[in-house]
PDB file of C-alpha atoms in Angstrom:
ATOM      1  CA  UNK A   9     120.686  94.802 108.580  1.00 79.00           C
ATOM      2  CA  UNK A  10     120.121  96.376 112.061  1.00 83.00           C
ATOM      3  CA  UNK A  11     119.612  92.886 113.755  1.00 88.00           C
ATOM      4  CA  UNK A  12     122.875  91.254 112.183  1.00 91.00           C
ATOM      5  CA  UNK A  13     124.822  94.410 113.109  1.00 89.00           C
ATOM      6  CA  UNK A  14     123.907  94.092 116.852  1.00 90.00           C
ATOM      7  CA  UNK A  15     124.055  90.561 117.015  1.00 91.00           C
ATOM      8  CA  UNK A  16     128.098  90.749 115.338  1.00 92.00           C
ATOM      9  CA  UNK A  17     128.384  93.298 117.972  1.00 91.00           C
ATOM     10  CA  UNK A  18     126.795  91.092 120.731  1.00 91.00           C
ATOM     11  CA  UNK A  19     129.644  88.265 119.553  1.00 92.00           C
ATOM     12  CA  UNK A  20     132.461  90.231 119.427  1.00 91.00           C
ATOM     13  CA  UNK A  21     131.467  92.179 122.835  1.00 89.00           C
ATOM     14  CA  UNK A  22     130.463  88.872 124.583  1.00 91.00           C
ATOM     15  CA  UNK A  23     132.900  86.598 123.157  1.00 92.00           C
ATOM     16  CA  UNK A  24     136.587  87.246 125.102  1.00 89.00           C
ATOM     17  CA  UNK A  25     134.251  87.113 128.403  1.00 87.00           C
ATOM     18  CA  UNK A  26     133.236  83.788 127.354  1.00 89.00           C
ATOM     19  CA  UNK A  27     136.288  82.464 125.818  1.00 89.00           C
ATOM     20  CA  UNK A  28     137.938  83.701 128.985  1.00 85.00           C
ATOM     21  CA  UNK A  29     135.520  82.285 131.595  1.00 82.00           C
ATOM     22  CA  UNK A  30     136.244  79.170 130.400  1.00 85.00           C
ATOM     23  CA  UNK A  31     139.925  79.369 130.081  1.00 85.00           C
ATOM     24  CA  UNK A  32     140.303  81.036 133.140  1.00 80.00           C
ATOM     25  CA  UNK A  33     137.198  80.713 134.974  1.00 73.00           C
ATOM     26  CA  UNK A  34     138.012  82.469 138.452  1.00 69.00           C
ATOM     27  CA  UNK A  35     140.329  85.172 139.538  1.00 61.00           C
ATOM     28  CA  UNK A  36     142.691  85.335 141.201  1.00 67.00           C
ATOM     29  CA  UNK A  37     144.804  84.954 137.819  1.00 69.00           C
ATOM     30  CA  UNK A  38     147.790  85.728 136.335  1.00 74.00           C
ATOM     31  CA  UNK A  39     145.658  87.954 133.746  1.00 74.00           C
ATOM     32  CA  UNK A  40     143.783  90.355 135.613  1.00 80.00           C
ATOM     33  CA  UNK A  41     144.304  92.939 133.029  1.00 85.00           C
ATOM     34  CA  UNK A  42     142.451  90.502 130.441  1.00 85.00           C
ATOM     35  CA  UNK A  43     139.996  89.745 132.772  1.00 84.00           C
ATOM     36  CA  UNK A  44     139.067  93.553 133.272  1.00 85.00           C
ATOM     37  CA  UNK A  45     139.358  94.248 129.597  1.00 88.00           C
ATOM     38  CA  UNK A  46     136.787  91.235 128.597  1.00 87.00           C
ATOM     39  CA  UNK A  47     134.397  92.276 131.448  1.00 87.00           C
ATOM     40  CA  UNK A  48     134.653  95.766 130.536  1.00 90.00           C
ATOM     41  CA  UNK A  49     134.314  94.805 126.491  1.00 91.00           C
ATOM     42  CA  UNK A  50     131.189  93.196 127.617  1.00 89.00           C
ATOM     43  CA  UNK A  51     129.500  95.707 129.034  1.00 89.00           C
ATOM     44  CA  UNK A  52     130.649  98.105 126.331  1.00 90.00           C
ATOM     45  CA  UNK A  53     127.979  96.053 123.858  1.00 87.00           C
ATOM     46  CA  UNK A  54     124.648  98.004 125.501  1.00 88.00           C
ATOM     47  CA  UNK A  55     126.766 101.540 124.900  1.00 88.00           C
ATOM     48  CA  UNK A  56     127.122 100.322 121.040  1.00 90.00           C
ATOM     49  CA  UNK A  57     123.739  98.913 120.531  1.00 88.00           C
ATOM     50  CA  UNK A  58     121.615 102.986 120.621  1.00 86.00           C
ATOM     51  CA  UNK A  59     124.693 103.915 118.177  1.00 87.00           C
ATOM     52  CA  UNK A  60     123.936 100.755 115.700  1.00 88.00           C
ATOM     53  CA  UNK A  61     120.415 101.085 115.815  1.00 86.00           C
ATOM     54  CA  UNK A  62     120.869 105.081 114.621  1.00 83.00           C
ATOM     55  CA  UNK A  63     123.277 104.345 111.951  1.00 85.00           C
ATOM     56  CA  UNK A  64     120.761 101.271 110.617  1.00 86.00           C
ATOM     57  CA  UNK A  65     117.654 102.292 111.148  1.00 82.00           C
ATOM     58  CA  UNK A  66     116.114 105.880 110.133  1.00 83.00           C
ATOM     59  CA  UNK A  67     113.745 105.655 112.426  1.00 83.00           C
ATOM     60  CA  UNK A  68     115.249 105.534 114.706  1.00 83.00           C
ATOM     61  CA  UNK A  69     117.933 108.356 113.883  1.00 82.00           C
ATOM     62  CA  UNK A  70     114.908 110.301 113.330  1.00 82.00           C
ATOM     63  CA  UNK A  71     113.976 110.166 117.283  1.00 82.00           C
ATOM     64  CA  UNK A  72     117.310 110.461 118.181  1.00 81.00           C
ATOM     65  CA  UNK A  73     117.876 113.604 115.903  1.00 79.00           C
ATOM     66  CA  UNK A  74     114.745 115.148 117.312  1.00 78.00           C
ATOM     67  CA  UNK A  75     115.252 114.439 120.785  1.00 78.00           C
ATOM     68  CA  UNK A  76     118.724 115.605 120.952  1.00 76.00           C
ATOM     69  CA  UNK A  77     119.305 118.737 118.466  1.00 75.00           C
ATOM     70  CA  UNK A  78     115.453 119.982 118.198  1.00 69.00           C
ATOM     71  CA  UNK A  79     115.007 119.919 122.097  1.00 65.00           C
ATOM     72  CA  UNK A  80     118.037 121.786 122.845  1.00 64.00           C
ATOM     73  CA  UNK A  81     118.017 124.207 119.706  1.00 64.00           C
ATOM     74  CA  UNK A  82     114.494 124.778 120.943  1.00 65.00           C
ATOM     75  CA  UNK A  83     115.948 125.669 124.759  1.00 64.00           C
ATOM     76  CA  UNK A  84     118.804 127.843 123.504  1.00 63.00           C
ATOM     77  CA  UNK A  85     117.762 129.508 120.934  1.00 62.00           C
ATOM     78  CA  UNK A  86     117.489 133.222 121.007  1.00 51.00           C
ATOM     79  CA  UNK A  87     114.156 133.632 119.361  1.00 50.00           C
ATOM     80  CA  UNK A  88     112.895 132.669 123.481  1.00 51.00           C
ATOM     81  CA  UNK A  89     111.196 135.383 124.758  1.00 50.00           C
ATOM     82  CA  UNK A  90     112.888 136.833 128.022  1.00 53.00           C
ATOM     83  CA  UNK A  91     109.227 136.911 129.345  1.00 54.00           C
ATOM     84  CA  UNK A  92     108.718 133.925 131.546  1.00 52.00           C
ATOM     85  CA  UNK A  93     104.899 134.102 130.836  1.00 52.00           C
ATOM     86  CA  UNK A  94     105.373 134.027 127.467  1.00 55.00           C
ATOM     87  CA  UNK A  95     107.547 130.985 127.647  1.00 54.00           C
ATOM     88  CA  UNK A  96     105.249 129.288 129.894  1.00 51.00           C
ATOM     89  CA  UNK A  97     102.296 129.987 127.262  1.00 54.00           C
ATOM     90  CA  UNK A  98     104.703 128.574 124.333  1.00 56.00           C
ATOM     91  CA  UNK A  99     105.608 124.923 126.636  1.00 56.00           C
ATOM     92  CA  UNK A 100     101.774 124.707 126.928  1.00 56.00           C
ATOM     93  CA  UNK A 101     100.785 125.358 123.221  1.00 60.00           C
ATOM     94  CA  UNK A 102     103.523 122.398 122.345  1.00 60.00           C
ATOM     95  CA  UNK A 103     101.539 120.690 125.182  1.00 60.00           C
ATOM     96  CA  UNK A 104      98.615 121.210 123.316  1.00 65.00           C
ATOM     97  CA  UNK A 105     100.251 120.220 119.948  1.00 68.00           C
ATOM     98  CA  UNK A 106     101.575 117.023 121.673  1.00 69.00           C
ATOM     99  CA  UNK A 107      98.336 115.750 123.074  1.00 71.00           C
ATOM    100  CA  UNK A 108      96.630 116.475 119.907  1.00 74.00           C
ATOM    101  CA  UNK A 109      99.232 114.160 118.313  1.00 74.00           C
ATOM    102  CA  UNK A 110      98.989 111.504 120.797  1.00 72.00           C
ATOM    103  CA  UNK A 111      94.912 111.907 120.179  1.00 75.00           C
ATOM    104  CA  UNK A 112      95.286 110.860 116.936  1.00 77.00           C
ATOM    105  CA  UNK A 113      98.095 108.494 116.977  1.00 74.00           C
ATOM    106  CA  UNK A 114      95.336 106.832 119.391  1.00 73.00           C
ATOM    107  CA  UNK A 115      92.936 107.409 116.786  1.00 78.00           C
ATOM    108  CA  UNK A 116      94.794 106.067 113.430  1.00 77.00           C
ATOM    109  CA  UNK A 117      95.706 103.462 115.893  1.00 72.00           C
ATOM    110  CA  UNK A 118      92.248 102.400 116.774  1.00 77.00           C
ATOM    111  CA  UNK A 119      90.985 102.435 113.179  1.00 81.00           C
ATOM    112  CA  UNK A 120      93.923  99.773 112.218  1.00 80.00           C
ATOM    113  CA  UNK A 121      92.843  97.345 114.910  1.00 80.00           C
ATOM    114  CA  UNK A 122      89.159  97.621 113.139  1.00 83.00           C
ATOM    115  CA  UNK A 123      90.669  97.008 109.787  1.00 83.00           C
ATOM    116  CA  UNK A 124      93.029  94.237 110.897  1.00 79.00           C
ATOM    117  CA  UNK A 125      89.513  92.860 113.630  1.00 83.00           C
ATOM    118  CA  UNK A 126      87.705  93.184 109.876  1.00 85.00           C
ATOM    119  CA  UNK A 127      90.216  91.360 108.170  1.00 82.00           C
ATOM    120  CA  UNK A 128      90.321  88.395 110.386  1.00 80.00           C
ATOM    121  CA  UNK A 129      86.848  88.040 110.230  1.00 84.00           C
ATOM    122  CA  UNK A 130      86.406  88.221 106.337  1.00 82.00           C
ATOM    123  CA  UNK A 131      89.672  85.230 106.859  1.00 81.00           C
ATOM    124  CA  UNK A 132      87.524  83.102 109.540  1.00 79.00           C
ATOM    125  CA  UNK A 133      84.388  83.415 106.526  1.00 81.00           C
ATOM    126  CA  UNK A 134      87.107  81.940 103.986  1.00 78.00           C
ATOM    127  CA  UNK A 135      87.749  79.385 106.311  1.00 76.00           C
ATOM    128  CA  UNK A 136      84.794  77.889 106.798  1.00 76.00           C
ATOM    129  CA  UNK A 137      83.373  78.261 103.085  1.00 77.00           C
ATOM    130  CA  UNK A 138      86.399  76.294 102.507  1.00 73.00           C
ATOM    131  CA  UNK A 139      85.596  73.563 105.192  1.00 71.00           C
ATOM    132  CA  UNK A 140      81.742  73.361 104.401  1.00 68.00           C
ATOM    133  CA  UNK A 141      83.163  72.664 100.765  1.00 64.00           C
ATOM    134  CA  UNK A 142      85.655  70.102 101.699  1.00 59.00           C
ATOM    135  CA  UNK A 143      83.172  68.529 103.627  1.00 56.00           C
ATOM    136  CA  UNK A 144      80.674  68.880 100.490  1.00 54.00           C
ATOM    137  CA  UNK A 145      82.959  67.220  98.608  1.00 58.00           C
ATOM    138  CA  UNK A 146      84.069  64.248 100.696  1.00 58.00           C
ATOM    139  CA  UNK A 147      80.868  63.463 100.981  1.00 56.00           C
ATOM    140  CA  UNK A 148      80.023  62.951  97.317  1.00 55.00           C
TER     141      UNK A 148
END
């Protein structure tokens, strides 16, 4: 869904450009407005594609939900202390938090490239039983 929805925005953004360069390939031209509005319409598509992707994907409207509301509820919200101290000890226990997310993001991550190393073995075992038996069995 999210890839046919940018590339149908990728056509229609990209197309008049195209369709126009060959038409009318250089400027000076009768239809500078056209030209400017094509040109323009084509570099609207990477201002549309972040908008797509939050409307299609969750995930992605997820991140963009935290980064933008959280963040600046966090910044303006009146349960801040007025002590700078105590706001610098708050940004450095969500510092904390953070890098013990990252830690095991790293972790989790680590374990599936063991699973998926384990996997590929077990596959490469499967393989060659199934060789040695082909072999067995060309040979009778």
């Amino acid at each position: 869904k999210t890839v046919f929805c940018i590339f149908v925005s990728f056509v229609i953004c990209f197309l008049p450009f195209a369709l126009l360069s060959v038409v009318d390939p250089m400027p000076p031209s009768r239809n500078t407005k056209l030209h400017i509005t094509a040109y323009v319409l084509s570099w609207a598509s990477a201002f549309i594609n972040p908008i797509i992707y939050c409307y299609t994907n969750k995930h992605y409207k997820a991140a963009y939900e935290q980064a933008l509301f959280e963040s600046c509820l966090e910044r303006f919200s009146s349960q801040r202390s007025s002590d700078p101290q105590d706001d610098l000890a708050n940004d450095d226990k969500d510092h904390d938090d953070n890098l013990q997310d990252d830690i095991e993001d790293l972790q989790n991550c680590q374990q599936r490239r063991e699973m998926d190393e384990q996997l590929d073995q077990d596959e490469d075992r499967k393989i060659r039983k199934l060789s040695n038996s082909e072999v067995f069995i060309t040979k009778l």
